[in-house]
């Protein structure tokens, strides 16, 4: 998981360097965030990792990656308001997008360095109080990078760029190892299963029958055909 995290973050860093100044201010489906705000959010959510590793490890893991997305206070309007404000503050702190990219790069690289030094069964406590395996928490960071990478690609009208392992890992989390339904390609499945594209009633039934894990991620604005 640690190398998948490295590859996905490094790939996003590379893509961010290609954005034009105008593209940084485009709206995204993750309202009210612009492209700049969404990159600020990604920087914030990766910055939790180093702080978590300085704390003592809980005795055992109690929450899986799928359980991390249970619908409780972490996705309440109050918590969402804090999440939005933190992202916008991070973005606003860097008037030059290149400096924001440098901040994102330094953040993920530090997280990767510190996580790589930890033993495989390392347990961490999240800011929500969950005791999780570090590998499972890294999977939730892949969810952030992969799905918000789709949001950024759609905002810029670019082809999606997730690395194959990251996209497979998120798909596996959603499907719990089952086969992808309805012949969708992976980006289409990820968009459909996370509310980024609208579902027909038949598609909703198919995903339910397939046992898709419906992650509580907030509801991004759907992209209309």
mmCIF file with all atom_site columns, C-alpha atoms in Angstrom:
data_model
loop_
_atom_site.group_PDB
_atom_site.id
_atom_site.type_symbol
_atom_site.label_atom_id
_atom_site.label_alt_id
_atom_site.label_comp_id
_atom_site.label_asym_id
_atom_site.label_entity_id
_atom_site.label_seq_id
_atom_site.pdbx_PDB_ins_code
_atom_site.Cartn_x
_atom_site.Cartn_y
_atom_site.Cartn_z
_atom_site.occupancy
_atom_site.B_iso_or_equiv
_atom_site.pdbx_formal_charge
_atom_site.auth_seq_id
_atom_site.auth_comp_id
_atom_site.auth_asym_id
_atom_site.auth_atom_id
_atom_site.pdbx_PDB_model_num
ATOM 1   C CA . UNK A 1 1   ? 0.000   0.000  0.000   1.00 0.00 ? 1   UNK A CA 1
ATOM 2   C CA . UNK A 1 2   ? 2.833   2.409  0.778   1.00 0.00 ? 2   UNK A CA 1
ATOM 3   C CA . UNK A 1 3   ? 4.221   2.176  -2.759  1.00 0.00 ? 3   UNK A CA 1
ATOM 4   C CA . UNK A 1 4   ? 0.754   2.651  -4.250  1.00 0.00 ? 4   UNK A CA 1
ATOM 5   C CA . UNK A 1 5   ? 0.448   5.792  -2.145  1.00 0.00 ? 5   UNK A CA 1
ATOM 6   C CA . UNK A 1 6   ? 3.853   6.968  -3.395  1.00 0.00 ? 6   UNK A CA 1
ATOM 7   C CA . UNK A 1 7   ? 3.034   6.356  -7.044  1.00 0.00 ? 7   UNK A CA 1
ATOM 8   C CA . UNK A 1 8   ? -0.413  7.980  -6.935  1.00 0.00 ? 8   UNK A CA 1
ATOM 9   C CA . UNK A 1 9   ? 0.815   11.067 -5.066  1.00 0.00 ? 9   UNK A CA 1
ATOM 10  C CA . UNK A 1 10  ? 3.857   11.422 -7.308  1.00 0.00 ? 10  UNK A CA 1
ATOM 11  C CA . UNK A 1 11  ? 1.670   11.123 -10.394 1.00 0.00 ? 11  UNK A CA 1
ATOM 12  C CA . UNK A 1 12  ? -0.702  13.802 -9.107  1.00 0.00 ? 12  UNK A CA 1
ATOM 13  C CA . UNK A 1 13  ? 2.235   16.074 -8.291  1.00 0.00 ? 13  UNK A CA 1
ATOM 14  C CA . UNK A 1 14  ? 3.429   15.708 -11.891 1.00 0.00 ? 14  UNK A CA 1
ATOM 15  C CA . UNK A 1 15  ? -0.022  16.473 -13.297 1.00 0.00 ? 15  UNK A CA 1
ATOM 16  C CA . UNK A 1 16  ? -0.444  19.540 -11.063 1.00 0.00 ? 16  UNK A CA 1
ATOM 17  C CA . UNK A 1 17  ? 2.636   21.123 -12.631 1.00 0.00 ? 17  UNK A CA 1
ATOM 18  C CA . UNK A 1 18  ? 0.813   21.155 -15.988 1.00 0.00 ? 18  UNK A CA 1
ATOM 19  C CA . UNK A 1 19  ? -2.179  23.237 -14.832 1.00 0.00 ? 19  UNK A CA 1
ATOM 20  C CA . UNK A 1 20  ? -2.479  26.707 -16.326 1.00 0.00 ? 20  UNK A CA 1
ATOM 21  C CA . UNK A 1 21  ? -3.184  29.711 -14.092 1.00 0.00 ? 21  UNK A CA 1
ATOM 22  C CA . UNK A 1 22  ? -6.755  29.859 -15.371 1.00 0.00 ? 22  UNK A CA 1
ATOM 23  C CA . UNK A 1 23  ? -7.321  26.167 -14.599 1.00 0.00 ? 23  UNK A CA 1
ATOM 24  C CA . UNK A 1 24  ? -6.423  26.641 -10.930 1.00 0.00 ? 24  UNK A CA 1
ATOM 25  C CA . UNK A 1 25  ? -9.520  28.816 -10.477 1.00 0.00 ? 25  UNK A CA 1
ATOM 26  C CA . UNK A 1 26  ? -12.004 26.536 -12.247 1.00 0.00 ? 26  UNK A CA 1
ATOM 27  C CA . UNK A 1 27  ? -14.956 25.229 -10.191 1.00 0.00 ? 27  UNK A CA 1
ATOM 28  C CA . UNK A 1 28  ? -15.128 21.548 -9.249  1.00 0.00 ? 28  UNK A CA 1
ATOM 29  C CA . UNK A 1 29  ? -18.057 19.287 -8.484  1.00 0.00 ? 29  UNK A CA 1
ATOM 30  C CA . UNK A 1 30  ? -16.919 19.398 -4.844  1.00 0.00 ? 30  UNK A CA 1
ATOM 31  C CA . UNK A 1 31  ? -18.683 22.680 -4.181  1.00 0.00 ? 31  UNK A CA 1
ATOM 32  C CA . UNK A 1 32  ? -17.688 25.251 -3.038  1.00 0.00 ? 32  UNK A CA 1
ATOM 33  C CA . UNK A 1 33  ? -14.114 24.236 -3.876  1.00 0.00 ? 33  UNK A CA 1
ATOM 34  C CA . UNK A 1 34  ? -12.190 25.419 -6.892  1.00 0.00 ? 34  UNK A CA 1
ATOM 35  C CA . UNK A 1 35  ? -9.332  23.370 -8.322  1.00 0.00 ? 35  UNK A CA 1
ATOM 36  C CA . UNK A 1 36  ? -6.977  25.312 -6.045  1.00 0.00 ? 36  UNK A CA 1
ATOM 37  C CA . UNK A 1 37  ? -9.146  24.564 -2.980  1.00 0.00 ? 37  UNK A CA 1
ATOM 38  C CA . UNK A 1 38  ? -9.357  20.874 -3.830  1.00 0.00 ? 38  UNK A CA 1
ATOM 39  C CA . UNK A 1 39  ? -5.567  20.616 -4.006  1.00 0.00 ? 39  UNK A CA 1
ATOM 40  C CA . UNK A 1 40  ? -5.483  22.423 -0.663  1.00 0.00 ? 40  UNK A CA 1
ATOM 41  C CA . UNK A 1 41  ? -7.834  19.758 0.717   1.00 0.00 ? 41  UNK A CA 1
ATOM 42  C CA . UNK A 1 42  ? -5.613  16.948 -0.531  1.00 0.00 ? 42  UNK A CA 1
ATOM 43  C CA . UNK A 1 43  ? -2.600  18.588 1.075   1.00 0.00 ? 43  UNK A CA 1
ATOM 44  C CA . UNK A 1 44  ? -4.461  18.871 4.390   1.00 0.00 ? 44  UNK A CA 1
ATOM 45  C CA . UNK A 1 45  ? -5.685  15.265 4.450   1.00 0.00 ? 45  UNK A CA 1
ATOM 46  C CA . UNK A 1 46  ? -2.194  13.930 3.743   1.00 0.00 ? 46  UNK A CA 1
ATOM 47  C CA . UNK A 1 47  ? -0.731  16.144 6.445   1.00 0.00 ? 47  UNK A CA 1
ATOM 48  C CA . UNK A 1 48  ? -2.577  14.133 9.117   1.00 0.00 ? 48  UNK A CA 1
ATOM 49  C CA . UNK A 1 49  ? -0.178  11.211 8.610   1.00 0.00 ? 49  UNK A CA 1
ATOM 50  C CA . UNK A 1 50  ? 3.034   12.586 10.167  1.00 0.00 ? 50  UNK A CA 1
ATOM 51  C CA . UNK A 1 51  ? 1.165   13.831 13.239  1.00 0.00 ? 51  UNK A CA 1
ATOM 52  C CA . UNK A 1 52  ? -0.525  10.448 13.718  1.00 0.00 ? 52  UNK A CA 1
ATOM 53  C CA . UNK A 1 53  ? 2.827   8.662  13.629  1.00 0.00 ? 53  UNK A CA 1
ATOM 54  C CA . UNK A 1 54  ? 4.214   10.768 16.466  1.00 0.00 ? 54  UNK A CA 1
ATOM 55  C CA . UNK A 1 55  ? 1.518   9.425  18.805  1.00 0.00 ? 55  UNK A CA 1
ATOM 56  C CA . UNK A 1 56  ? 1.836   6.093  20.575  1.00 0.00 ? 56  UNK A CA 1
ATOM 57  C CA . UNK A 1 57  ? 0.263   3.181  18.732  1.00 0.00 ? 57  UNK A CA 1
ATOM 58  C CA . UNK A 1 58  ? -3.079  1.843  19.989  1.00 0.00 ? 58  UNK A CA 1
ATOM 59  C CA . UNK A 1 59  ? -2.853  -1.803 21.138  1.00 0.00 ? 59  UNK A CA 1
ATOM 60  C CA . UNK A 1 60  ? -4.939  -3.134 18.239  1.00 0.00 ? 60  UNK A CA 1
ATOM 61  C CA . UNK A 1 61  ? -6.867  -2.061 15.155  1.00 0.00 ? 61  UNK A CA 1
ATOM 62  C CA . UNK A 1 62  ? -10.607 -1.712 15.664  1.00 0.00 ? 62  UNK A CA 1
ATOM 63  C CA . UNK A 1 63  ? -11.768 -0.106 12.408  1.00 0.00 ? 63  UNK A CA 1
ATOM 64  C CA . UNK A 1 64  ? -11.263 -1.244 8.797   1.00 0.00 ? 64  UNK A CA 1
ATOM 65  C CA . UNK A 1 65  ? -10.882 1.035  5.802   1.00 0.00 ? 65  UNK A CA 1
ATOM 66  C CA . UNK A 1 66  ? -14.535 0.461  4.834   1.00 0.00 ? 66  UNK A CA 1
ATOM 67  C CA . UNK A 1 67  ? -15.732 1.126  8.405   1.00 0.00 ? 67  UNK A CA 1
ATOM 68  C CA . UNK A 1 68  ? -13.791 4.391  8.423   1.00 0.00 ? 68  UNK A CA 1
ATOM 69  C CA . UNK A 1 69  ? -16.461 5.773  6.066   1.00 0.00 ? 69  UNK A CA 1
ATOM 70  C CA . UNK A 1 70  ? -19.394 5.046  8.354   1.00 0.00 ? 70  UNK A CA 1
ATOM 71  C CA . UNK A 1 71  ? -21.958 7.880  8.428   1.00 0.00 ? 71  UNK A CA 1
ATOM 72  C CA . UNK A 1 72  ? -21.371 9.600  11.762  1.00 0.00 ? 72  UNK A CA 1
ATOM 73  C CA . UNK A 1 73  ? -20.257 13.033 12.926  1.00 0.00 ? 73  UNK A CA 1
ATOM 74  C CA . UNK A 1 74  ? -17.193 13.004 10.672  1.00 0.00 ? 74  UNK A CA 1
ATOM 75  C CA . UNK A 1 75  ? -19.495 13.747 7.741   1.00 0.00 ? 75  UNK A CA 1
ATOM 76  C CA . UNK A 1 76  ? -21.887 16.079 9.583   1.00 0.00 ? 76  UNK A CA 1
ATOM 77  C CA . UNK A 1 77  ? -22.494 19.631 8.326   1.00 0.00 ? 77  UNK A CA 1
ATOM 78  C CA . UNK A 1 78  ? -20.328 20.948 11.161  1.00 0.00 ? 78  UNK A CA 1
ATOM 79  C CA . UNK A 1 79  ? -17.376 18.720 10.291  1.00 0.00 ? 79  UNK A CA 1
ATOM 80  C CA . UNK A 1 80  ? -17.851 19.381 6.575   1.00 0.00 ? 80  UNK A CA 1
ATOM 81  C CA . UNK A 1 81  ? -17.696 23.102 7.340   1.00 0.00 ? 81  UNK A CA 1
ATOM 82  C CA . UNK A 1 82  ? -14.363 22.633 9.090   1.00 0.00 ? 82  UNK A CA 1
ATOM 83  C CA . UNK A 1 83  ? -13.124 20.497 6.182   1.00 0.00 ? 83  UNK A CA 1
ATOM 84  C CA . UNK A 1 84  ? -14.081 23.176 3.653   1.00 0.00 ? 84  UNK A CA 1
ATOM 85  C CA . UNK A 1 85  ? -12.501 25.960 5.705   1.00 0.00 ? 85  UNK A CA 1
ATOM 86  C CA . UNK A 1 86  ? -9.209  24.099 6.196   1.00 0.00 ? 86  UNK A CA 1
ATOM 87  C CA . UNK A 1 87  ? -8.891  23.420 2.480   1.00 0.00 ? 87  UNK A CA 1
ATOM 88  C CA . UNK A 1 88  ? -9.632  26.995 1.501   1.00 0.00 ? 88  UNK A CA 1
ATOM 89  C CA . UNK A 1 89  ? -7.222  28.338 4.107   1.00 0.00 ? 89  UNK A CA 1
ATOM 90  C CA . UNK A 1 90  ? -4.460  26.067 2.803   1.00 0.00 ? 90  UNK A CA 1
ATOM 91  C CA . UNK A 1 91  ? -5.121  27.182 -0.768  1.00 0.00 ? 91  UNK A CA 1
ATOM 92  C CA . UNK A 1 92  ? -5.330  30.860 0.173   1.00 0.00 ? 92  UNK A CA 1
ATOM 93  C CA . UNK A 1 93  ? -1.978  30.680 1.953   1.00 0.00 ? 93  UNK A CA 1
ATOM 94  C CA . UNK A 1 94  ? -0.289  30.172 -1.429  1.00 0.00 ? 94  UNK A CA 1
ATOM 95  C CA . UNK A 1 95  ? -1.182  32.867 -3.951  1.00 0.00 ? 95  UNK A CA 1
ATOM 96  C CA . UNK A 1 96  ? 1.255   31.274 -6.404  1.00 0.00 ? 96  UNK A CA 1
ATOM 97  C CA . UNK A 1 97  ? -0.050  27.831 -7.492  1.00 0.00 ? 97  UNK A CA 1
ATOM 98  C CA . UNK A 1 98  ? 3.524   26.624 -7.899  1.00 0.00 ? 98  UNK A CA 1
ATOM 99  C CA . UNK A 1 99  ? 4.066   27.109 -4.168  1.00 0.00 ? 99  UNK A CA 1
ATOM 100 C CA . UNK A 1 100 ? 0.899   25.129 -3.419  1.00 0.00 ? 100 UNK A CA 1
ATOM 101 C CA . UNK A 1 101 ? 2.257   22.305 -5.575  1.00 0.00 ? 101 UNK A CA 1
ATOM 102 C CA . UNK A 1 102 ? 5.524   22.467 -3.613  1.00 0.00 ? 102 UNK A CA 1
ATOM 103 C CA . UNK A 1 103 ? 3.559   22.262 -0.359  1.00 0.00 ? 103 UNK A CA 1
ATOM 104 C CA . UNK A 1 104 ? 1.597   19.251 -1.632  1.00 0.00 ? 104 UNK A CA 1
ATOM 105 C CA . UNK A 1 105 ? 4.829   17.590 -2.769  1.00 0.00 ? 105 UNK A CA 1
ATOM 106 C CA . UNK A 1 106 ? 6.628   18.198 0.521   1.00 0.00 ? 106 UNK A CA 1
ATOM 107 C CA . UNK A 1 107 ? 3.600   16.928 2.478   1.00 0.00 ? 107 UNK A CA 1
ATOM 108 C CA . UNK A 1 108 ? 3.166   13.634 0.659   1.00 0.00 ? 108 UNK A CA 1
ATOM 109 C CA . UNK A 1 109 ? 6.898   12.976 0.498   1.00 0.00 ? 109 UNK A CA 1
ATOM 110 C CA . UNK A 1 110 ? 7.280   13.451 4.256   1.00 0.00 ? 110 UNK A CA 1
ATOM 111 C CA . UNK A 1 111 ? 4.288   11.197 4.876   1.00 0.00 ? 111 UNK A CA 1
ATOM 112 C CA . UNK A 1 112 ? 5.740   8.523  2.601   1.00 0.00 ? 112 UNK A CA 1
ATOM 113 C CA . UNK A 1 113 ? 9.153   8.729  4.256   1.00 0.00 ? 113 UNK A CA 1
ATOM 114 C CA . UNK A 1 114 ? 7.730   8.360  7.753   1.00 0.00 ? 114 UNK A CA 1
ATOM 115 C CA . UNK A 1 115 ? 5.265   5.620  6.841   1.00 0.00 ? 115 UNK A CA 1
ATOM 116 C CA . UNK A 1 116 ? 8.001   3.631  5.095   1.00 0.00 ? 116 UNK A CA 1
ATOM 117 C CA . UNK A 1 117 ? 9.951   3.493  8.352   1.00 0.00 ? 117 UNK A CA 1
ATOM 118 C CA . UNK A 1 118 ? 7.045   1.960  10.300  1.00 0.00 ? 118 UNK A CA 1
ATOM 119 C CA . UNK A 1 119 ? 6.617   -1.800 10.879  1.00 0.00 ? 119 UNK A CA 1
ATOM 120 C CA . UNK A 1 120 ? 3.988   -3.504 8.744   1.00 0.00 ? 120 UNK A CA 1
ATOM 121 C CA . UNK A 1 121 ? 1.411   -4.075 11.536  1.00 0.00 ? 121 UNK A CA 1
ATOM 122 C CA . UNK A 1 122 ? 1.639   -0.469 12.808  1.00 0.00 ? 122 UNK A CA 1
ATOM 123 C CA . UNK A 1 123 ? -1.646  0.754  14.260  1.00 0.00 ? 123 UNK A CA 1
ATOM 124 C CA . UNK A 1 124 ? -2.509  4.463  14.259  1.00 0.00 ? 124 UNK A CA 1
ATOM 125 C CA . UNK A 1 125 ? -5.300  6.557  15.728  1.00 0.00 ? 125 UNK A CA 1
ATOM 126 C CA . UNK A 1 126 ? -7.054  8.879  13.326  1.00 0.00 ? 126 UNK A CA 1
ATOM 127 C CA . UNK A 1 127 ? -8.186  12.381 14.197  1.00 0.00 ? 127 UNK A CA 1
ATOM 128 C CA . UNK A 1 128 ? -11.706 10.906 14.461  1.00 0.00 ? 128 UNK A CA 1
ATOM 129 C CA . UNK A 1 129 ? -10.515 8.503  17.173  1.00 0.00 ? 129 UNK A CA 1
ATOM 130 C CA . UNK A 1 130 ? -10.399 5.329  15.062  1.00 0.00 ? 130 UNK A CA 1
ATOM 131 C CA . UNK A 1 131 ? -7.689  2.761  15.781  1.00 0.00 ? 131 UNK A CA 1
ATOM 132 C CA . UNK A 1 132 ? -6.671  1.473  12.338  1.00 0.00 ? 132 UNK A CA 1
ATOM 133 C CA . UNK A 1 133 ? -3.849  -0.383 10.688  1.00 0.00 ? 133 UNK A CA 1
ATOM 134 C CA . UNK A 1 134 ? -1.595  2.133  8.991   1.00 0.00 ? 134 UNK A CA 1
ATOM 135 C CA . UNK A 1 135 ? -2.067  0.216  5.730   1.00 0.00 ? 135 UNK A CA 1
ATOM 136 C CA . UNK A 1 136 ? -5.845  0.678  6.005   1.00 0.00 ? 136 UNK A CA 1
ATOM 137 C CA . UNK A 1 137 ? -5.494  4.386  6.708   1.00 0.00 ? 137 UNK A CA 1
ATOM 138 C CA . UNK A 1 138 ? -3.171  4.697  3.711   1.00 0.00 ? 138 UNK A CA 1
ATOM 139 C CA . UNK A 1 139 ? -5.935  3.108  1.653   1.00 0.00 ? 139 UNK A CA 1
ATOM 140 C CA . UNK A 1 140 ? -8.258  5.926  2.738   1.00 0.00 ? 140 UNK A CA 1
ATOM 141 C CA . UNK A 1 141 ? -5.610  8.388  1.518   1.00 0.00 ? 141 UNK A CA 1
ATOM 142 C CA . UNK A 1 142 ? -5.584  6.561  -1.812  1.00 0.00 ? 142 UNK A CA 1
ATOM 143 C CA . UNK A 1 143 ? -9.355  7.040  -1.920  1.00 0.00 ? 143 UNK A CA 1
ATOM 144 C CA . UNK A 1 144 ? -8.802  10.789 -1.487  1.00 0.00 ? 144 UNK A CA 1
ATOM 145 C CA . UNK A 1 145 ? -6.092  10.979 -4.134  1.00 0.00 ? 145 UNK A CA 1
ATOM 146 C CA . UNK A 1 146 ? -7.842  8.750  -6.658  1.00 0.00 ? 146 UNK A CA 1
ATOM 147 C CA . UNK A 1 147 ? -11.406 10.077 -6.412  1.00 0.00 ? 147 UNK A CA 1
ATOM 148 C CA . UNK A 1 148 ? -10.413 13.718 -6.136  1.00 0.00 ? 148 UNK A CA 1
ATOM 149 C CA . UNK A 1 149 ? -8.044  13.109 -9.027  1.00 0.00 ? 149 UNK A CA 1
ATOM 150 C CA . UNK A 1 150 ? -11.160 12.227 -11.042 1.00 0.00 ? 150 UNK A CA 1
ATOM 151 C CA . UNK A 1 151 ? -12.795 15.447 -9.804  1.00 0.00 ? 151 UNK A CA 1
ATOM 152 C CA . UNK A 1 152 ? -9.793  17.485 -10.909 1.00 0.00 ? 152 UNK A CA 1
ATOM 153 C CA . UNK A 1 153 ? -9.637  15.757 -14.306 1.00 0.00 ? 153 UNK A CA 1
ATOM 154 C CA . UNK A 1 154 ? -13.342 16.404 -14.881 1.00 0.00 ? 154 UNK A CA 1
ATOM 155 C CA . UNK A 1 155 ? -13.042 20.053 -13.817 1.00 0.00 ? 155 UNK A CA 1
ATOM 156 C CA . UNK A 1 156 ? -10.255 20.520 -16.381 1.00 0.00 ? 156 UNK A CA 1
ATOM 157 C CA . UNK A 1 157 ? -11.945 18.350 -19.054 1.00 0.00 ? 157 UNK A CA 1
ATOM 158 C CA . UNK A 1 158 ? -8.909  16.072 -19.125 1.00 0.00 ? 158 UNK A CA 1
ATOM 159 C CA . UNK A 1 159 ? -8.697  12.268 -19.324 1.00 0.00 ? 159 UNK A CA 1
ATOM 160 C CA . UNK A 1 160 ? -8.480  10.680 -15.863 1.00 0.00 ? 160 UNK A CA 1
ATOM 161 C CA . UNK A 1 161 ? -4.971  9.915  -14.644 1.00 0.00 ? 161 UNK A CA 1
ATOM 162 C CA . UNK A 1 162 ? -5.160  7.552  -11.617 1.00 0.00 ? 162 UNK A CA 1
ATOM 163 C CA . UNK A 1 163 ? -2.385  4.985  -11.464 1.00 0.00 ? 163 UNK A CA 1
ATOM 164 C CA . UNK A 1 164 ? -3.624  1.440  -12.105 1.00 0.00 ? 164 UNK A CA 1
ATOM 165 C CA . UNK A 1 165 ? -2.854  0.078  -8.631  1.00 0.00 ? 165 UNK A CA 1
ATOM 166 C CA . UNK A 1 166 ? -4.549  2.973  -6.831  1.00 0.00 ? 166 UNK A CA 1
ATOM 167 C CA . UNK A 1 167 ? -7.676  2.686  -8.970  1.00 0.00 ? 167 UNK A CA 1
ATOM 168 C CA . UNK A 1 168 ? -7.766  -1.088 -8.422  1.00 0.00 ? 168 UNK A CA 1
ATOM 169 C CA . UNK A 1 169 ? -7.332  -0.650 -4.674  1.00 0.00 ? 169 UNK A CA 1
ATOM 170 C CA . UNK A 1 170 ? -10.254 1.781  -4.453  1.00 0.00 ? 170 UNK A CA 1
ATOM 171 C CA . UNK A 1 171 ? -12.382 -0.447 -6.662  1.00 0.00 ? 171 UNK A CA 1
ATOM 172 C CA . UNK A 1 172 ? -11.541 -3.451 -4.458  1.00 0.00 ? 172 UNK A CA 1
ATOM 173 C CA . UNK A 1 173 ? -12.576 -1.475 -1.385  1.00 0.00 ? 173 UNK A CA 1
ATOM 174 C CA . UNK A 1 174 ? -15.910 -0.632 -2.991  1.00 0.00 ? 174 UNK A CA 1
ATOM 175 C CA . UNK A 1 175 ? -16.593 -4.117 -4.367  1.00 0.00 ? 175 UNK A CA 1
ATOM 176 C CA . UNK A 1 176 ? -14.928 -6.183 -1.631  1.00 0.00 ? 176 UNK A CA 1
ATOM 177 C CA . UNK A 1 177 ? -13.206 -8.232 -4.306  1.00 0.00 ? 177 UNK A CA 1
ATOM 178 C CA . UNK A 1 178 ? -16.277 -8.870 -6.480  1.00 0.00 ? 178 UNK A CA 1
ATOM 179 C CA . UNK A 1 179 ? -16.243 -8.302 -10.240 1.00 0.00 ? 179 UNK A CA 1
ATOM 180 C CA . UNK A 1 180 ? -16.967 -4.860 -11.633 1.00 0.00 ? 180 UNK A CA 1
ATOM 181 C CA . UNK A 1 181 ? -20.614 -4.772 -12.821 1.00 0.00 ? 181 UNK A CA 1
ATOM 182 C CA . UNK A 1 182 ? -22.310 -3.742 -16.059 1.00 0.00 ? 182 UNK A CA 1
ATOM 183 C CA . UNK A 1 183 ? -19.209 -3.644 -18.213 1.00 0.00 ? 183 UNK A CA 1
ATOM 184 C CA . UNK A 1 184 ? -18.144 -0.205 -17.002 1.00 0.00 ? 184 UNK A CA 1
ATOM 185 C CA . UNK A 1 185 ? -14.495 0.717  -17.309 1.00 0.00 ? 185 UNK A CA 1
ATOM 186 C CA . UNK A 1 186 ? -12.801 1.481  -14.002 1.00 0.00 ? 186 UNK A CA 1
ATOM 187 C CA . UNK A 1 187 ? -13.117 5.318  -14.077 1.00 0.00 ? 187 UNK A CA 1
ATOM 188 C CA . UNK A 1 188 ? -16.814 5.035  -14.976 1.00 0.00 ? 188 UNK A CA 1
ATOM 189 C CA . UNK A 1 189 ? -17.405 2.563  -12.146 1.00 0.00 ? 189 UNK A CA 1
ATOM 190 C CA . UNK A 1 190 ? -15.611 4.784  -9.627  1.00 0.00 ? 190 UNK A CA 1
ATOM 191 C CA . UNK A 1 191 ? -17.648 7.807  -10.710 1.00 0.00 ? 191 UNK A CA 1
ATOM 192 C CA . UNK A 1 192 ? -20.943 5.885  -10.624 1.00 0.00 ? 192 UNK A CA 1
ATOM 193 C CA . UNK A 1 193 ? -20.304 4.138  -7.301  1.00 0.00 ? 193 UNK A CA 1
ATOM 194 C CA . UNK A 1 194 ? -19.337 7.377  -5.526  1.00 0.00 ? 194 UNK A CA 1
ATOM 195 C CA . UNK A 1 195 ? -22.091 9.670  -6.806  1.00 0.00 ? 195 UNK A CA 1
ATOM 196 C CA . UNK A 1 196 ? -19.974 11.423 -9.413  1.00 0.00 ? 196 UNK A CA 1
ATOM 197 C CA . UNK A 1 197 ? -22.223 10.240 -12.241 1.00 0.00 ? 197 UNK A CA 1
ATOM 198 C CA . UNK A 1 198 ? -25.989 9.688  -11.968 1.00 0.00 ? 198 UNK A CA 1
ATOM 199 C CA . UNK A 1 199 ? -27.330 6.168  -11.727 1.00 0.00 ? 199 UNK A CA 1
ATOM 200 C CA . UNK A 1 200 ? -30.406 4.751  -13.416 1.00 0.00 ? 200 UNK A CA 1
ATOM 201 C CA . UNK A 1 201 ? -32.699 2.583  -11.256 1.00 0.00 ? 201 UNK A CA 1
ATOM 202 C CA . UNK A 1 202 ? -31.349 -0.542 -12.985 1.00 0.00 ? 202 UNK A CA 1
ATOM 203 C CA . UNK A 1 203 ? -27.762 0.525  -12.280 1.00 0.00 ? 203 UNK A CA 1
ATOM 204 C CA . UNK A 1 204 ? -28.599 1.185  -8.634  1.00 0.00 ? 204 UNK A CA 1
ATOM 205 C CA . UNK A 1 205 ? -30.075 -2.310 -8.322  1.00 0.00 ? 205 UNK A CA 1
ATOM 206 C CA . UNK A 1 206 ? -27.046 -3.841 -10.039 1.00 0.00 ? 206 UNK A CA 1
ATOM 207 C CA . UNK A 1 207 ? -24.612 -2.125 -7.672  1.00 0.00 ? 207 UNK A CA 1
ATOM 208 C CA . UNK A 1 208 ? -26.713 -3.126 -4.652  1.00 0.00 ? 208 UNK A CA 1
ATOM 209 C CA . UNK A 1 209 ? -26.876 -6.732 -5.851  1.00 0.00 ? 209 UNK A CA 1
ATOM 210 C CA . UNK A 1 210 ? -23.114 -6.649 -6.383  1.00 0.00 ? 210 UNK A CA 1
ATOM 211 C CA . UNK A 1 211 ? -22.635 -5.652 -2.736  1.00 0.00 ? 211 UNK A CA 1
ATOM 212 C CA . UNK A 1 212 ? -20.910 -2.356 -3.417  1.00 0.00 ? 212 UNK A CA 1
ATOM 213 C CA . UNK A 1 213 ? -19.632 -0.684 -0.251  1.00 0.00 ? 213 UNK A CA 1
ATOM 214 C CA . UNK A 1 214 ? -21.306 2.721  -0.290  1.00 0.00 ? 214 UNK A CA 1
ATOM 215 C CA . UNK A 1 215 ? -18.715 4.991  1.241   1.00 0.00 ? 215 UNK A CA 1
ATOM 216 C CA . UNK A 1 216 ? -19.944 8.042  3.123   1.00 0.00 ? 216 UNK A CA 1
ATOM 217 C CA . UNK A 1 217 ? -17.924 10.689 1.299   1.00 0.00 ? 217 UNK A CA 1
ATOM 218 C CA . UNK A 1 218 ? -20.370 13.546 1.153   1.00 0.00 ? 218 UNK A CA 1
ATOM 219 C CA . UNK A 1 219 ? -22.278 13.849 -2.095  1.00 0.00 ? 219 UNK A CA 1
ATOM 220 C CA . UNK A 1 220 ? -20.339 15.603 -4.855  1.00 0.00 ? 220 UNK A CA 1
ATOM 221 C CA . UNK A 1 221 ? -22.286 17.392 -7.536  1.00 0.00 ? 221 UNK A CA 1
ATOM 222 C CA . UNK A 1 222 ? -23.016 14.930 -10.318 1.00 0.00 ? 222 UNK A CA 1
ATOM 223 C CA . UNK A 1 223 ? -21.556 15.488 -13.765 1.00 0.00 ? 223 UNK A CA 1
ATOM 224 C CA . UNK A 1 224 ? -24.414 15.697 -16.195 1.00 0.00 ? 224 UNK A CA 1
ATOM 225 C CA . UNK A 1 225 ? -24.009 14.162 -19.670 1.00 0.00 ? 225 UNK A CA 1
#
